[in-house]
PDB file of N, CA and C in Angstrom:
ATOM      1  N   MET A   1      -5.927 -15.802 -31.030  1.00 81.00           N
ATOM      2  CA  MET A   1      -5.257 -17.046 -30.768  1.00 81.00           C
ATOM      3  C   MET A   1      -3.754 -16.845 -30.921  1.00 81.00           C
ATOM      4  N   ILE A   2      -3.017 -17.411 -30.006  1.00 83.00           N
ATOM      5  CA  ILE A   2      -1.560 -17.262 -30.019  1.00 83.00           C
ATOM      6  C   ILE A   2      -0.960 -18.344 -30.907  1.00 83.00           C
ATOM      7  N   THR A   3      -0.057 -17.935 -31.788  1.00 87.00           N
ATOM      8  CA  THR A   3       0.641 -18.904 -32.630  1.00 87.00           C
ATOM      9  C   THR A   3       2.031 -19.157 -32.063  1.00 87.00           C
ATOM     10  N   ILE A   4       2.448 -20.393 -32.174  1.00 84.00           N
ATOM     11  CA  ILE A   4       3.780 -20.771 -31.695  1.00 84.00           C
ATOM     12  C   ILE A   4       4.714 -20.766 -32.898  1.00 84.00           C
ATOM     13  N   PRO A   5       5.836 -20.079 -32.783  1.00 86.00           N
ATOM     14  CA  PRO A   5       6.733 -19.974 -33.933  1.00 86.00           C
ATOM     15  C   PRO A   5       7.336 -21.325 -34.318  1.00 86.00           C
ATOM     16  N   ASP A   6       7.639 -21.450 -35.602  1.00 91.00           N
ATOM     17  CA  ASP A   6       8.248 -22.666 -36.137  1.00 91.00           C
ATOM     18  C   ASP A   6       9.767 -22.524 -36.049  1.00 91.00           C
ATOM     19  N   SER A   7      10.267 -22.620 -34.824  1.00 94.00           N
ATOM     20  CA  SER A   7      11.709 -22.478 -34.581  1.00 94.00           C
ATOM     21  C   SER A   7      12.061 -23.264 -33.324  1.00 94.00           C
ATOM     22  N   ILE A   8      13.299 -23.137 -32.901  1.00 96.00           N
ATOM     23  CA  ILE A   8      13.747 -23.808 -31.678  1.00 96.00           C
ATOM     24  C   ILE A   8      12.948 -23.281 -30.485  1.00 96.00           C
ATOM     25  N   THR A   9      12.668 -22.002 -30.458  1.00 94.00           N
ATOM     26  CA  THR A   9      11.889 -21.416 -29.364  1.00 94.00           C
ATOM     27  C   THR A   9      10.494 -22.043 -29.302  1.00 94.00           C
ATOM     28  N   GLY A  10       9.867 -22.231 -30.450  1.00 94.00           N
ATOM     29  CA  GLY A  10       8.559 -22.865 -30.496  1.00 94.00           C
ATOM     30  C   GLY A  10       8.613 -24.304 -30.016  1.00 94.00           C
ATOM     31  N   ALA A  11       9.681 -25.015 -30.384  1.00 95.00           N
ATOM     32  CA  ALA A  11       9.831 -26.396 -29.944  1.00 95.00           C
ATOM     33  C   ALA A  11       9.997 -26.465 -28.430  1.00 95.00           C
ATOM     34  N   VAL A  12      10.737 -25.521 -27.867  1.00 96.00           N
ATOM     35  CA  VAL A  12      10.923 -25.489 -26.416  1.00 96.00           C
ATOM     36  C   VAL A  12       9.596 -25.177 -25.721  1.00 96.00           C
ATOM     37  N   ILE A  13       8.847 -24.234 -26.276  1.00 94.00           N
ATOM     38  CA  ILE A  13       7.542 -23.887 -25.691  1.00 94.00           C
ATOM     39  C   ILE A  13       6.615 -25.098 -25.719  1.00 94.00           C
ATOM     40  N   LEU A  14       6.562 -25.809 -26.845  1.00 95.00           N
ATOM     41  CA  LEU A  14       5.727 -27.006 -26.931  1.00 95.00           C
ATOM     42  C   LEU A  14       6.191 -28.090 -25.964  1.00 95.00           C
ATOM     43  N   SER A  15       7.477 -28.241 -25.788  1.00 96.00           N
ATOM     44  CA  SER A  15       8.004 -29.240 -24.856  1.00 96.00           C
ATOM     45  C   SER A  15       7.599 -28.907 -23.420  1.00 96.00           C
ATOM     46  N   ILE A  16       7.651 -27.636 -23.059  1.00 96.00           N
ATOM     47  CA  ILE A  16       7.262 -27.228 -21.701  1.00 96.00           C
ATOM     48  C   ILE A  16       5.765 -27.473 -21.489  1.00 96.00           C
ATOM     49  N   ILE A  17       4.953 -27.117 -22.487  1.00 95.00           N
ATOM     50  CA  ILE A  17       3.507 -27.346 -22.382  1.00 95.00           C
ATOM     51  C   ILE A  17       3.222 -28.835 -22.254  1.00 95.00           C
ATOM     52  N   ASP A  18       3.887 -29.649 -23.063  1.00 97.00           N
ATOM     53  CA  ASP A  18       3.696 -31.095 -23.024  1.00 97.00           C
ATOM     54  C   ASP A  18       4.114 -31.661 -21.669  1.00 97.00           C
ATOM     55  N   PHE A  19       5.202 -31.173 -21.124  1.00 97.00           N
ATOM     56  CA  PHE A  19       5.698 -31.626 -19.823  1.00 97.00           C
ATOM     57  C   PHE A  19       4.683 -31.315 -18.723  1.00 97.00           C
ATOM     58  N   LEU A  20       4.138 -30.110 -18.738  1.00 96.00           N
ATOM     59  CA  LEU A  20       3.165 -29.723 -17.717  1.00 96.00           C
ATOM     60  C   LEU A  20       1.853 -30.499 -17.853  1.00 96.00           C
ATOM     61  N   LEU A  21       1.388 -30.694 -19.079  1.00 97.00           N
ATOM     62  CA  LEU A  21       0.146 -31.439 -19.285  1.00 97.00           C
ATOM     63  C   LEU A  21       0.293 -32.903 -18.877  1.00 97.00           C
ATOM     64  N   SER A  22       1.484 -33.460 -19.029  1.00 98.00           N
ATOM     65  CA  SER A  22       1.680 -34.852 -18.624  1.00 98.00           C
ATOM     66  C   SER A  22       1.489 -35.006 -17.116  1.00 98.00           C
ATOM     67  N   PHE A  23       1.858 -33.994 -16.333  1.00 96.00           N
ATOM     68  CA  PHE A  23       1.629 -34.055 -14.891  1.00 96.00           C
ATOM     69  C   PHE A  23       0.135 -34.106 -14.579  1.00 96.00           C
ATOM     70  N   PHE A  24      -0.668 -33.322 -15.315  1.00 96.00           N
ATOM     71  CA  PHE A  24      -2.114 -33.338 -15.093  1.00 96.00           C
ATOM     72  C   PHE A  24      -2.705 -34.706 -15.430  1.00 96.00           C
ATOM     73  N   ILE A  25      -2.250 -35.294 -16.520  1.00 97.00           N
ATOM     74  CA  ILE A  25      -2.776 -36.590 -16.929  1.00 97.00           C
ATOM     75  C   ILE A  25      -2.375 -37.668 -15.923  1.00 97.00           C
ATOM     76  N   ILE A  26      -1.118 -37.668 -15.496  1.00 97.00           N
ATOM     77  CA  ILE A  26      -0.648 -38.659 -14.524  1.00 97.00           C
ATOM     78  C   ILE A  26      -1.375 -38.482 -13.195  1.00 97.00           C
ATOM     79  N   THR A  27      -1.605 -37.246 -12.782  1.00 97.00           N
ATOM     80  CA  THR A  27      -2.344 -36.985 -11.546  1.00 97.00           C
ATOM     81  C   THR A  27      -3.779 -37.482 -11.664  1.00 97.00           C
ATOM     82  N   GLY A  28      -4.409 -37.267 -12.806  1.00 96.00           N
ATOM     83  CA  GLY A  28      -5.772 -37.745 -13.024  1.00 96.00           C
ATOM     84  C   GLY A  28      -5.863 -39.257 -12.951  1.00 96.00           C
ATOM     85  N   ILE A  29      -4.903 -39.954 -13.551  1.00 97.00           N
ATOM     86  CA  ILE A  29      -4.882 -41.415 -13.475  1.00 97.00           C
ATOM     87  C   ILE A  29      -4.681 -41.862 -12.033  1.00 97.00           C
ATOM     88  N   GLY A  30      -3.818 -41.182 -11.301  1.00 96.00           N
ATOM     89  CA  GLY A  30      -3.593 -41.525  -9.894  1.00 96.00           C
ATOM     90  C   GLY A  30      -4.840 -41.339  -9.050  1.00 96.00           C
ATOM     91  N   VAL A  31      -5.592 -40.284  -9.319  1.00 96.00           N
ATOM     92  CA  VAL A  31      -6.838 -40.042  -8.573  1.00 96.00           C
ATOM     93  C   VAL A  31      -7.849 -41.145  -8.870  1.00 96.00           C
ATOM     94  N   ILE A  32      -7.966 -41.522 -10.127  1.00 95.00           N
ATOM     95  CA  ILE A  32      -8.903 -42.588 -10.492  1.00 95.00           C
ATOM     96  C   ILE A  32      -8.508 -43.896  -9.810  1.00 95.00           C
ATOM     97  N   LEU A  33      -7.227 -44.229  -9.815  1.00 95.00           N
ATOM     98  CA  LEU A  33      -6.777 -45.467  -9.174  1.00 95.00           C
ATOM     99  C   LEU A  33      -6.953 -45.418  -7.663  1.00 95.00           C
ATOM    100  N   ALA A  34      -6.842 -44.253  -7.068  1.00 94.00           N
ATOM    101  CA  ALA A  34      -7.038 -44.123  -5.621  1.00 94.00           C
ATOM    102  C   ALA A  34      -8.508 -44.255  -5.240  1.00 94.00           C
ATOM    103  N   VAL A  35      -9.408 -43.877  -6.141  1.00 93.00           N
ATOM    104  CA  VAL A  35     -10.830 -43.921  -5.852  1.00 93.00           C
ATOM    105  C   VAL A  35     -11.421 -45.322  -6.063  1.00 93.00           C
ATOM    106  N   LEU A  36     -10.790 -46.147  -6.876  1.00 90.00           N
ATOM    107  CA  LEU A  36     -11.339 -47.468  -7.179  1.00 90.00           C
ATOM    108  C   LEU A  36     -11.592 -48.334  -5.943  1.00 90.00           C
ATOM    109  N   PRO A  37     -10.697 -48.413  -4.952  1.00 87.00           N
ATOM    110  CA  PRO A  37     -11.021 -49.221  -3.763  1.00 87.00           C
ATOM    111  C   PRO A  37     -12.240 -48.710  -3.001  1.00 87.00           C
ATOM    112  N   VAL A  38     -12.421 -47.410  -2.967  1.00 87.00           N
ATOM    113  CA  VAL A  38     -13.589 -46.840  -2.291  1.00 87.00           C
ATOM    114  C   VAL A  38     -14.862 -47.233  -3.039  1.00 87.00           C
ATOM    115  N   VAL A  39     -14.823 -47.158  -4.349  1.00 85.00           N
ATOM    116  CA  VAL A  39     -15.981 -47.543  -5.159  1.00 85.00           C
ATOM    117  C   VAL A  39     -16.271 -49.032  -4.977  1.00 85.00           C
ATOM    118  N   ASN A  40     -15.226 -49.836  -4.869  1.00 81.00           N
ATOM    119  CA  ASN A  40     -15.411 -51.272  -4.675  1.00 81.00           C
ATOM    120  C   ASN A  40     -16.114 -51.558  -3.351  1.00 81.00           C
ATOM    121  N   ARG A  41     -15.804 -50.794  -2.311  1.00 81.00           N
ATOM    122  CA  ARG A  41     -16.467 -50.995  -1.020  1.00 81.00           C
ATOM    123  C   ARG A  41     -17.928 -50.561  -1.066  1.00 81.00           C
ATOM    124  N   ILE A  42     -18.221 -49.531  -1.833  1.00 83.00           N
ATOM    125  CA  ILE A  42     -19.593 -49.027  -1.918  1.00 83.00           C
ATOM    126  C   ILE A  42     -20.472 -50.002  -2.700  1.00 83.00           C
ATOM    127  N   TRP A  43     -20.003 -50.415  -3.878  1.00 81.00           N
ATOM    128  CA  TRP A  43     -20.766 -51.321  -4.728  1.00 81.00           C
ATOM    129  C   TRP A  43     -20.166 -52.706  -4.637  1.00 81.00           C
ATOM    130  N   LYS A  44     -20.378 -53.371  -3.523  1.00 76.00           N
ATOM    131  CA  LYS A  44     -19.827 -54.696  -3.294  1.00 76.00           C
ATOM    132  C   LYS A  44     -20.549 -55.707  -4.190  1.00 76.00           C
ATOM    133  N   ILE A  45     -19.763 -56.494  -4.930  1.00 73.00           N
ATOM    134  CA  ILE A  45     -20.316 -57.509  -5.815  1.00 73.00           C
ATOM    135  C   ILE A  45     -20.163 -58.860  -5.123  1.00 73.00           C
ATOM    136  N   ASP A  46     -21.254 -59.576  -5.011  1.00 73.00           N
ATOM    137  CA  ASP A  46     -21.250 -60.888  -4.372  1.00 73.00           C
ATOM    138  C   ASP A  46     -20.804 -61.931  -5.400  1.00 73.00           C
ATOM    139  N   GLU A  47     -19.570 -62.461  -5.238  1.00 76.00           N
ATOM    140  CA  GLU A  47     -19.036 -63.408  -6.209  1.00 76.00           C
ATOM    141  C   GLU A  47     -19.799 -64.721  -6.201  1.00 76.00           C
ATOM    142  N   ALA A  48     -20.255 -65.166  -5.034  1.00 77.00           N
ATOM    143  CA  ALA A  48     -21.011 -66.419  -4.967  1.00 77.00           C
ATOM    144  C   ALA A  48     -22.296 -66.298  -5.775  1.00 77.00           C
ATOM    145  N   LYS A  49     -22.933 -65.153  -5.695  1.00 76.00           N
ATOM    146  CA  LYS A  49     -24.154 -64.936  -6.458  1.00 76.00           C
ATOM    147  C   LYS A  49     -23.866 -64.913  -7.956  1.00 76.00           C
ATOM    148  N   LEU A  50     -22.723 -64.343  -8.335  1.00 76.00           N
ATOM    149  CA  LEU A  50     -22.357 -64.324  -9.747  1.00 76.00           C
ATOM    150  C   LEU A  50     -22.078 -65.730 -10.261  1.00 76.00           C
ATOM    151  N   ARG A  51     -21.446 -66.565  -9.445  1.00 82.00           N
ATOM    152  CA  ARG A  51     -21.131 -67.939  -9.871  1.00 82.00           C
ATOM    153  C   ARG A  51     -22.397 -68.774 -10.043  1.00 82.00           C
ATOM    154  N   ARG A  52     -23.435 -68.513  -9.246  1.00 82.00           N
ATOM    155  CA  ARG A  52     -24.706 -69.225  -9.375  1.00 82.00           C
ATOM    156  C   ARG A  52     -25.487 -68.747 -10.591  1.00 82.00           C
ATOM    157  N   GLY A  53     -25.129 -67.622 -11.116  1.00 77.00           N
ATOM    158  CA  GLY A  53     -25.818 -67.083 -12.287  1.00 77.00           C
ATOM    159  C   GLY A  53     -26.895 -66.089 -11.930  1.00 77.00           C
ATOM    160  N   GLY A  54     -26.948 -65.694 -10.666  1.00 58.00           N
ATOM    161  CA  GLY A  54     -27.948 -64.720 -10.258  1.00 58.00           C
ATOM    162  C   GLY A  54     -27.564 -63.324 -10.674  1.00 58.00           C
ATOM    163  N   HIS A  55     -28.554 -62.487 -10.898  1.00 58.00           N
ATOM    164  CA  HIS A  55     -28.256 -61.110 -11.327  1.00 58.00           C
ATOM    165  C   HIS A  55     -28.427 -60.176 -10.173  1.00 58.00           C
TER     166      HIS A  55
END
């Protein structure tokens, strides 16, 4: 296992890793938000049926 030094160099390395991981997380959230309309079309919920209390 690689250890990160407790110095300015280590802080810079952690900042770079954090910066890169934030792109992955933001991209993942964007993919989920892009897929939601497609899922909504597939599993269409009938609001009138919900208002009547039907399951």
